[in-house]
PDB file of C-alpha atoms in Angstrom:
ATOM      1  CA  UNK L   1     -23.800  44.871 -16.293  1.00 53.00           C
ATOM      2  CA  UNK L   2     -20.097  44.412 -16.610  1.00 85.00           C
ATOM      3  CA  UNK L   3     -18.870  44.000 -13.059  1.00 88.00           C
ATOM      4  CA  UNK L   4     -15.355  44.624 -14.361  1.00 91.00           C
ATOM      5  CA  UNK L   5     -16.357  48.068 -15.651  1.00 93.00           C
ATOM      6  CA  UNK L   6     -18.119  48.921 -12.397  1.00 94.00           C
ATOM      7  CA  UNK L   7     -15.017  47.868 -10.480  1.00 94.00           C
ATOM      8  CA  UNK L   8     -12.860  50.188 -12.619  1.00 95.00           C
ATOM      9  CA  UNK L   9     -15.254  53.058 -11.787  1.00 96.00           C
ATOM     10  CA  UNK L  10     -15.233  52.243  -8.070  1.00 96.00           C
ATOM     11  CA  UNK L  11     -11.454  52.076  -7.953  1.00 97.00           C
ATOM     12  CA  UNK L  12     -11.129  55.318  -9.932  1.00 96.00           C
ATOM     13  CA  UNK L  13     -13.473  57.262  -7.659  1.00 96.00           C
ATOM     14  CA  UNK L  14     -11.783  55.851  -4.568  1.00 97.00           C
ATOM     15  CA  UNK L  15      -8.377  56.903  -5.922  1.00 96.00           C
ATOM     16  CA  UNK L  16      -9.657  60.424  -6.639  1.00 94.00           C
ATOM     17  CA  UNK L  17     -11.112  60.647  -3.130  1.00 94.00           C
ATOM     18  CA  UNK L  18      -7.688  59.689  -1.724  1.00 94.00           C
ATOM     19  CA  UNK L  19      -5.896  62.025  -4.176  1.00 91.00           C
ATOM     20  CA  UNK L  20      -3.817  59.039  -5.342  1.00 94.00           C
ATOM     21  CA  UNK L  21      -2.637  60.383  -8.697  1.00 93.00           C
ATOM     22  CA  UNK L  22      -0.728  57.257  -9.723  1.00 95.00           C
ATOM     23  CA  UNK L  23      -3.710  54.982  -9.051  1.00 96.00           C
ATOM     24  CA  UNK L  24      -5.995  57.321 -11.020  1.00 95.00           C
ATOM     25  CA  UNK L  25      -3.586  57.235 -13.969  1.00 96.00           C
ATOM     26  CA  UNK L  26      -3.247  53.446 -13.816  1.00 97.00           C
ATOM     27  CA  UNK L  27      -7.020  53.227 -14.363  1.00 97.00           C
ATOM     28  CA  UNK L  28      -7.138  55.897 -17.083  1.00 97.00           C
ATOM     29  CA  UNK L  29      -6.390  55.558 -20.772  1.00 97.00           C
ATOM     30  CA  UNK L  30      -3.405  57.779 -21.735  1.00 97.00           C
ATOM     31  CA  UNK L  31      -5.723  59.586 -24.183  1.00 96.00           C
ATOM     32  CA  UNK L  32      -8.640  59.746 -21.729  1.00 96.00           C
ATOM     33  CA  UNK L  33     -10.827  62.789 -21.185  1.00 96.00           C
ATOM     34  CA  UNK L  34     -12.485  64.247 -18.101  1.00 95.00           C
ATOM     35  CA  UNK L  35     -15.277  66.811 -17.959  1.00 94.00           C
ATOM     36  CA  UNK L  36     -16.055  67.749 -14.386  1.00 90.00           C
ATOM     37  CA  UNK L  37     -19.246  69.437 -13.248  1.00 87.00           C
ATOM     38  CA  UNK L  38     -17.356  71.460 -10.664  1.00 82.00           C
ATOM     39  CA  UNK L  39     -13.778  72.114 -11.771  1.00 76.00           C
ATOM     40  CA  UNK L  40     -13.784  73.598 -15.263  1.00 68.00           C
ATOM     41  CA  UNK L  41     -17.383  72.575 -15.868  1.00 58.00           C
ATOM     42  CA  UNK L  42     -18.836  76.066 -15.993  1.00 56.00           C
ATOM     43  CA  UNK L  43     -16.278  76.972 -18.645  1.00 65.00           C
ATOM     44  CA  UNK L  44     -16.910  73.772 -20.592  1.00 69.00           C
ATOM     45  CA  UNK L  45     -13.275  72.790 -20.120  1.00 79.00           C
ATOM     46  CA  UNK L  46     -12.184  69.224 -20.721  1.00 92.00           C
ATOM     47  CA  UNK L  47      -9.018  67.729 -19.263  1.00 94.00           C
ATOM     48  CA  UNK L  48      -7.267  65.407 -21.719  1.00 96.00           C
ATOM     49  CA  UNK L  49      -4.669  62.692 -21.321  1.00 96.00           C
ATOM     50  CA  UNK L  50      -2.725  61.787 -18.225  1.00 97.00           C
ATOM     51  CA  UNK L  51      -1.390  65.341 -17.951  1.00 96.00           C
ATOM     52  CA  UNK L  52      -4.972  66.590 -18.055  1.00 94.00           C
ATOM     53  CA  UNK L  53      -5.979  64.263 -15.241  1.00 92.00           C
ATOM     54  CA  UNK L  54      -2.970  65.427 -13.214  1.00 93.00           C
ATOM     55  CA  UNK L  55      -3.991  69.045 -13.845  1.00 92.00           C
ATOM     56  CA  UNK L  56      -7.594  68.339 -12.809  1.00 90.00           C
ATOM     57  CA  UNK L  57      -6.449  66.717  -9.565  1.00 90.00           C
ATOM     58  CA  UNK L  58      -4.135  69.674  -8.880  1.00 90.00           C
ATOM     59  CA  UNK L  59      -6.923  72.164  -9.663  1.00 89.00           C
ATOM     60  CA  UNK L  60      -9.265  70.241  -7.377  1.00 89.00           C
ATOM     61  CA  UNK L  61      -6.761  70.241  -4.518  1.00 89.00           C
ATOM     62  CA  UNK L  62      -6.107  73.952  -5.019  1.00 90.00           C
ATOM     63  CA  UNK L  63      -9.823  74.838  -5.051  1.00 90.00           C
ATOM     64  CA  UNK L  64     -11.157  72.510  -2.373  1.00 92.00           C
ATOM     65  CA  UNK L  65     -10.020  71.797   1.139  1.00 93.00           C
ATOM     66  CA  UNK L  66     -12.279  68.776   1.007  1.00 92.00           C
ATOM     67  CA  UNK L  67     -13.875  66.948  -1.922  1.00 92.00           C
ATOM     68  CA  UNK L  68     -15.498  63.546  -1.690  1.00 94.00           C
ATOM     69  CA  UNK L  69     -17.670  61.661  -4.155  1.00 95.00           C
ATOM     70  CA  UNK L  70     -19.784  58.744  -2.988  1.00 96.00           C
ATOM     71  CA  UNK L  71     -21.431  56.712  -5.740  1.00 97.00           C
ATOM     72  CA  UNK L  72     -24.163  54.337  -4.626  1.00 96.00           C
ATOM     73  CA  UNK L  73     -25.957  53.277  -7.801  1.00 96.00           C
ATOM     74  CA  UNK L  74     -24.634  52.018 -11.123  1.00 95.00           C
ATOM     75  CA  UNK L  75     -26.350  51.431 -14.482  1.00 92.00           C
ATOM     76  CA  UNK L  76     -25.136  49.539 -17.509  1.00 82.00           C
ATOM     77  CA  UNK L  77     -25.067  51.495 -20.767  1.00 85.00           C
ATOM     78  CA  UNK L  78     -23.012  49.236 -23.027  1.00 81.00           C
ATOM     79  CA  UNK L  79     -19.380  50.341 -22.846  1.00 89.00           C
ATOM     80  CA  UNK L  80     -20.422  52.993 -20.342  1.00 95.00           C
ATOM     81  CA  UNK L  81     -21.276  52.962 -16.664  1.00 96.00           C
ATOM     82  CA  UNK L  82     -23.706  55.586 -15.410  1.00 97.00           C
ATOM     83  CA  UNK L  83     -23.265  56.160 -11.697  1.00 97.00           C
ATOM     84  CA  UNK L  84     -25.200  58.216  -9.152  1.00 97.00           C
ATOM     85  CA  UNK L  85     -24.554  59.443  -5.651  1.00 97.00           C
ATOM     86  CA  UNK L  86     -23.494  62.583  -3.789  1.00 96.00           C
ATOM     87  CA  UNK L  87     -20.598  64.965  -3.931  1.00 94.00           C
ATOM     88  CA  UNK L  88     -19.500  66.933  -0.911  1.00 95.00           C
ATOM     89  CA  UNK L  89     -16.938  69.708  -0.968  1.00 92.00           C
ATOM     90  CA  UNK L  90     -15.651  72.685   0.983  1.00 94.00           C
ATOM     91  CA  UNK L  91     -13.934  75.587  -0.751  1.00 91.00           C
ATOM     92  CA  UNK L  92     -10.336  76.097   0.305  1.00 91.00           C
ATOM     93  CA  UNK L  93     -10.515  79.900   0.490  1.00 91.00           C
ATOM     94  CA  UNK L  94     -14.236  80.567   0.804  1.00 92.00           C
ATOM     95  CA  UNK L  95     -15.126  77.753   3.180  1.00 92.00           C
ATOM     96  CA  UNK L  96     -18.373  77.397   1.219  1.00 92.00           C
ATOM     97  CA  UNK L  97     -19.788  73.893   1.478  1.00 94.00           C
ATOM     98  CA  UNK L  98     -21.359  71.947  -1.341  1.00 90.00           C
ATOM     99  CA  UNK L  99     -23.543  68.891  -0.830  1.00 94.00           C
ATOM    100  CA  UNK L 100     -25.089  67.909  -4.120  1.00 93.00           C
ATOM    101  CA  UNK L 101     -26.563  65.054  -6.023  1.00 95.00           C
ATOM    102  CA  UNK L 102     -24.121  63.869  -8.678  1.00 95.00           C
ATOM    103  CA  UNK L 103     -24.186  61.678 -11.720  1.00 96.00           C
ATOM    104  CA  UNK L 104     -21.309  60.438 -13.825  1.00 97.00           C
ATOM    105  CA  UNK L 105     -21.022  58.775 -17.206  1.00 97.00           C
ATOM    106  CA  UNK L 106     -17.836  56.731 -17.523  1.00 98.00           C
ATOM    107  CA  UNK L 107     -16.791  55.181 -20.821  1.00 97.00           C
ATOM    108  CA  UNK L 108     -14.591  52.141 -20.274  1.00 96.00           C
ATOM    109  CA  UNK L 109     -12.463  50.364 -22.870  1.00 95.00           C
ATOM    110  CA  UNK L 110      -9.937  47.616 -22.248  1.00 94.00           C
ATOM    111  CA  UNK L 111     -10.315  48.092 -18.497  1.00 94.00           C
ATOM    112  CA  UNK L 112      -9.472  51.824 -18.549  1.00 97.00           C
ATOM    113  CA  UNK L 113     -11.524  54.993 -18.248  1.00 97.00           C
ATOM    114  CA  UNK L 114     -11.453  56.720 -21.633  1.00 98.00           C
ATOM    115  CA  UNK L 115     -14.035  59.380 -20.757  1.00 97.00           C
ATOM    116  CA  UNK L 116     -15.546  60.611 -17.501  1.00 97.00           C
ATOM    117  CA  UNK L 117     -18.338  63.189 -17.525  1.00 96.00           C
ATOM    118  CA  UNK L 118     -19.614  64.644 -14.267  1.00 94.00           C
ATOM    119  CA  UNK L 119     -23.018  66.221 -13.665  1.00 94.00           C
ATOM    120  CA  UNK L 120     -24.765  67.845 -10.720  1.00 91.00           C
ATOM    121  CA  UNK L 121     -27.995  65.959 -11.283  1.00 92.00           C
ATOM    122  CA  UNK L 122     -29.185  62.464 -12.004  1.00 93.00           C
ATOM    123  CA  UNK L 123     -31.346  63.722 -14.877  1.00 94.00           C
ATOM    124  CA  UNK L 124     -28.381  65.346 -16.653  1.00 93.00           C
ATOM    125  CA  UNK L 125     -26.320  62.158 -16.413  1.00 95.00           C
ATOM    126  CA  UNK L 126     -29.183  60.032 -17.721  1.00 94.00           C
ATOM    127  CA  UNK L 127     -29.753  62.427 -20.602  1.00 93.00           C
ATOM    128  CA  UNK L 128     -26.048  62.431 -21.513  1.00 92.00           C
ATOM    129  CA  UNK L 129     -26.079  58.630 -21.581  1.00 92.00           C
ATOM    130  CA  UNK L 130     -29.300  58.511 -23.634  1.00 90.00           C
ATOM    131  CA  UNK L 131     -31.158  56.752 -20.808  1.00 87.00           C
ATOM    132  CA  UNK L 132     -34.324  57.445 -18.859  1.00 82.00           C
ATOM    133  CA  UNK L 133     -35.561  56.575 -15.391  1.00 79.00           C
TER     134      UNK L 133
END
């Protein structure tokens, strides 16, 4: 597995957890795409480019008082990293808490995230990456 790609994923998730927009953008391709399982996911919305990532972070902050992703397992899938862990969130207005399994498929090129796809299950992430247990 490319340790460099895993490090890009780790840094990206850490920056999102800290809401460090500039760090997120420094690790993201200007034409990158994000599909989140939580924000915009139900609508099938994708966030594109640096402005899209900014919008996603703003939408996340507006919707959630707290949102934290902890990834604990990583799998090599060529130019992609499939990562698994947990996502915890609390709705800003509702106070509803979410504690869910999560899986992500990150496509990395030239040291930047070009695509990030979030899922609320390990199985969905594996399927999206064309992998199995």
